[in-house]
Tab-separated table of C-alpha atoms in Angstrom:
chain	number	residue	atom	x	y	z
A	29	UNK	CA	67.895	143.124	68.607
A	30	UNK	CA	70.803	144.732	70.553
A	31	UNK	CA	71.415	148.435	70.712
A	32	UNK	CA	74.955	149.771	70.828
A	33	UNK	CA	74.287	152.268	73.623
A	34	UNK	CA	71.886	154.062	75.754
A	35	UNK	CA	69.398	156.548	74.112
A	36	UNK	CA	69.597	159.960	75.619
A	37	UNK	CA	66.492	161.416	73.942
A	38	UNK	CA	68.803	164.585	72.812
A	39	UNK	CA	70.724	162.690	70.032
A	40	UNK	CA	69.625	160.022	67.334
A	41	UNK	CA	69.401	156.727	68.705
A	42	UNK	CA	72.466	154.421	68.343
A	43	UNK	CA	72.408	151.889	65.556
A	44	UNK	CA	72.412	148.497	66.586
A	45	UNK	CA	72.302	144.818	65.421
A	46	UNK	CA	69.959	142.008	64.705
A	47	UNK	CA	70.788	138.406	65.449
A	48	UNK	CA	69.059	135.291	63.839
A	49	UNK	CA	69.801	131.652	63.313
A	50	UNK	CA	69.079	129.134	60.713
A	51	UNK	CA	68.653	125.609	61.580
A	52	UNK	CA	70.729	123.343	59.385
A	53	UNK	CA	69.425	120.105	60.536
A	54	UNK	CA	70.721	118.060	63.583
A	55	UNK	CA	72.806	120.170	66.059
A	56	UNK	CA	74.168	122.545	63.186
A	57	UNK	CA	73.180	126.239	63.148
A	58	UNK	CA	74.205	129.147	61.134
A	59	UNK	CA	74.176	132.206	63.346
A	60	UNK	CA	73.701	135.579	61.305
A	61	UNK	CA	74.158	139.195	62.477
A	62	UNK	CA	73.139	142.073	60.476
A	63	UNK	CA	74.407	145.613	61.505
A	64	UNK	CA	74.840	149.172	60.440
A	65	UNK	CA	77.781	150.862	61.912
A	66	UNK	CA	78.238	154.513	62.756
A	67	UNK	CA	78.585	156.784	59.636
A	68	UNK	CA	81.447	158.928	58.876
A	69	UNK	CA	79.868	162.277	59.684
A	70	UNK	CA	81.872	164.252	62.318
A	71	UNK	CA	85.090	163.343	63.904
A	72	UNK	CA	86.858	160.408	62.057
A	73	UNK	CA	88.602	159.341	65.541
A	74	UNK	CA	85.102	159.423	67.438
A	75	UNK	CA	83.384	157.582	64.296
A	76	UNK	CA	85.912	154.710	64.237
A	77	UNK	CA	85.920	154.291	68.063
A	78	UNK	CA	82.094	153.962	67.886
A	79	UNK	CA	82.247	151.459	65.096
A	80	UNK	CA	84.999	149.393	66.701
A	81	UNK	CA	83.173	149.559	70.227
A	82	UNK	CA	79.973	148.253	68.260
A	83	UNK	CA	81.944	145.274	66.637
A	84	UNK	CA	83.392	144.500	70.312
A	85	UNK	CA	79.602	144.457	71.472
A	86	UNK	CA	78.758	142.206	68.627
A	87	UNK	CA	81.775	139.861	69.343
A	88	UNK	CA	80.869	139.643	73.095
A	89	UNK	CA	77.211	138.867	72.151
A	90	UNK	CA	78.104	136.119	69.855
A	91	UNK	CA	80.673	134.503	72.084
A	92	UNK	CA	78.104	134.605	75.012
A	93	UNK	CA	75.323	133.255	72.757
A	94	UNK	CA	77.513	130.486	71.357
A	95	UNK	CA	78.947	129.658	74.802
A	96	UNK	CA	75.250	129.005	76.105
A	97	UNK	CA	74.413	126.584	73.450
A	98	UNK	CA	77.136	123.962	74.200
A	99	UNK	CA	75.190	121.232	72.207
A	100	UNK	CA	75.238	123.204	68.987
A	101	UNK	CA	77.924	123.425	66.089
A	102	UNK	CA	78.002	126.955	64.738
A	103	UNK	CA	78.877	128.794	61.695
A	104	UNK	CA	78.751	132.529	61.745
A	105	UNK	CA	78.171	135.220	59.170
A	106	UNK	CA	78.175	139.167	59.857
A	107	UNK	CA	76.840	141.326	57.203
A	108	UNK	CA	76.074	145.000	56.890
A	109	UNK	CA	77.122	148.564	56.206
A	110	UNK	CA	80.433	148.873	58.211
A	111	UNK	CA	81.112	152.430	57.068
A	112	UNK	CA	84.627	151.624	56.326
A	113	UNK	CA	86.900	149.774	53.803
A	114	UNK	CA	90.376	148.517	54.945
A	115	UNK	CA	91.122	148.246	51.332
A	116	UNK	CA	90.496	152.002	50.743
A	117	UNK	CA	93.601	154.437	51.532
A	118	UNK	CA	91.369	156.735	53.564
A	119	UNK	CA	90.424	153.811	55.979
A	120	UNK	CA	93.494	151.841	55.711
A	121	UNK	CA	94.283	152.517	59.549
A	122	UNK	CA	90.743	152.102	60.611
A	123	UNK	CA	90.499	149.405	63.251
A	124	UNK	CA	86.722	149.039	63.118
A	125	UNK	CA	87.087	145.330	62.021
A	126	UNK	CA	89.945	144.275	64.503
A	127	UNK	CA	87.380	142.469	66.927
A	128	UNK	CA	86.936	140.037	63.935
A	129	UNK	CA	90.436	139.756	62.519
A	130	UNK	CA	90.242	136.062	62.754
A	131	UNK	CA	87.203	135.911	60.418
A	132	UNK	CA	87.254	135.907	56.476
A	133	UNK	CA	86.213	139.194	54.881
A	134	UNK	CA	84.758	137.986	51.584
A	135	UNK	CA	85.760	141.231	49.878
A	136	UNK	CA	89.482	140.735	50.713
A	137	UNK	CA	91.820	140.623	47.685
A	138	UNK	CA	88.928	141.705	45.309
A	139	UNK	CA	89.504	144.770	42.909
A	140	UNK	CA	87.840	148.104	43.917
A	141	UNK	CA	86.020	147.968	40.583
A	142	UNK	CA	84.320	144.682	41.649
A	143	UNK	CA	83.705	145.483	45.257
A	144	UNK	CA	82.497	149.227	45.159
A	145	UNK	CA	79.380	149.340	47.199
A	146	UNK	CA	79.251	153.237	47.855
A	147	UNK	CA	79.867	155.164	44.602
A	148	UNK	CA	81.742	158.400	44.253
A	149	UNK	CA	79.033	161.010	44.705
A	150	UNK	CA	78.742	164.294	42.819
A	151	UNK	CA	77.829	167.726	44.186
A	152	UNK	CA	78.025	168.596	47.931
A	153	UNK	CA	81.698	167.768	49.037
A	154	UNK	CA	80.238	166.358	52.420
A	155	UNK	CA	78.953	163.372	50.181
A	156	UNK	CA	81.962	162.733	48.261
A	157	UNK	CA	83.914	159.482	49.122
A	158	UNK	CA	86.425	157.670	46.847
A	159	UNK	CA	84.667	154.355	45.745
A	160	UNK	CA	84.689	152.100	48.540
A	161	UNK	CA	83.262	148.646	49.931
A	162	UNK	CA	81.294	149.997	53.084
A	163	UNK	CA	78.967	146.854	52.769
A	164	UNK	CA	80.756	143.701	53.949
A	165	UNK	CA	80.385	140.280	54.918
A	166	UNK	CA	82.569	138.649	57.464
A	167	UNK	CA	82.473	134.704	58.128
A	168	UNK	CA	83.887	132.317	60.448
A	169	UNK	CA	86.464	130.375	58.673
A	170	UNK	CA	84.427	127.304	58.790
A	171	UNK	CA	82.048	128.766	56.070
A	172	UNK	CA	84.843	128.844	53.634
A	173	UNK	CA	85.476	125.072	53.796
A	174	UNK	CA	83.653	121.887	52.853
A	175	UNK	CA	80.859	121.248	53.091
A	176	UNK	CA	80.273	125.156	52.436
A	177	UNK	CA	80.656	126.741	49.189
A	178	UNK	CA	80.674	130.485	49.009
A	179	UNK	CA	80.115	132.329	45.762
A	180	UNK	CA	82.145	135.451	45.087
A	181	UNK	CA	80.363	138.438	46.471
A	182	UNK	CA	78.791	140.649	43.957
A	183	UNK	CA	78.091	144.426	44.182
A	184	UNK	CA	75.112	145.346	41.879
A	185	UNK	CA	76.347	148.563	40.812
A	186	UNK	CA	73.129	150.212	40.055
A	187	UNK	CA	70.155	151.666	41.761
A	188	UNK	CA	71.583	154.787	43.441
A	189	UNK	CA	71.154	158.548	42.082
A	190	UNK	CA	74.799	159.461	41.923
A	191	UNK	CA	73.760	162.726	40.141
A	192	UNK	CA	71.812	164.014	43.094
A	193	UNK	CA	73.204	163.060	46.309
A	194	UNK	CA	70.451	164.970	48.154
A	195	UNK	CA	67.788	162.676	46.664
A	196	UNK	CA	65.822	160.808	49.267
A	197	UNK	CA	64.755	157.277	48.740
A	198	UNK	CA	61.535	157.332	46.390
A	199	UNK	CA	62.286	160.897	44.992
A	200	UNK	CA	63.985	159.719	41.980
A	201	UNK	CA	63.182	156.730	39.818
A	202	UNK	CA	66.838	155.903	39.740
A	203	UNK	CA	67.327	156.208	43.566
A	204	UNK	CA	66.998	153.083	45.901
A	205	UNK	CA	69.718	153.736	48.379
A	206	UNK	CA	72.889	155.591	48.613
A	207	UNK	CA	74.771	152.152	48.681
A	208	UNK	CA	74.804	149.449	45.983
A	209	UNK	CA	73.319	146.149	46.944
A	210	UNK	CA	75.532	143.328	47.656
A	211	UNK	CA	74.689	139.474	47.467
A	212	UNK	CA	76.427	136.245	47.761
A	213	UNK	CA	75.178	132.647	47.699
A	214	UNK	CA	76.070	130.327	50.668
A	215	UNK	CA	75.636	126.648	49.674
A	216	UNK	CA	75.933	123.724	52.075
A	217	UNK	CA	76.195	120.270	50.965
A	218	UNK	CA	75.996	117.124	52.969
A	219	UNK	CA	79.512	115.420	53.351
A	220	UNK	CA	79.692	111.989	51.844
A	221	UNK	CA	79.618	109.279	54.518
A	222	UNK	CA	82.481	106.850	54.096
């Protein structure tokens, strides 16, 4: 676990990230990061700056971690609630994901109807967003090439109470989260030997 900043005990603690790795046999590893970036409450400029800084911290951690493991071949996956969607007009100029501009965004090029992960909310205008894909997966380019096979990401567009945006998890039989769950299959096959 890595925090994104100091805790001052006057404000909520900053969100951080989790890092884990999966052994693929031999000297191959899949390095995974899971994160939840700053929400859109408050100043858009400050929120974006906090999210971009978090992604810079993640990038630095990843680069240092990989550099220390010189005998390992790495593929890298980053997943989580990024609280922004570069394909959405509201976030078109948001630079949150810039530290990973060399990575593949698995939602890129997909229609909003397929990739919506936070629905339009009804009621209090503070909760209303246009449909957006806040929940994202970014992968190193190697993960999109043989021997890897990535299934298209799926946003399972059920499981939130969009009629009552004040519903807490567990308060409604329809409410699980304020975001839709996202999944994708990542398969790795051994390359044939010649």
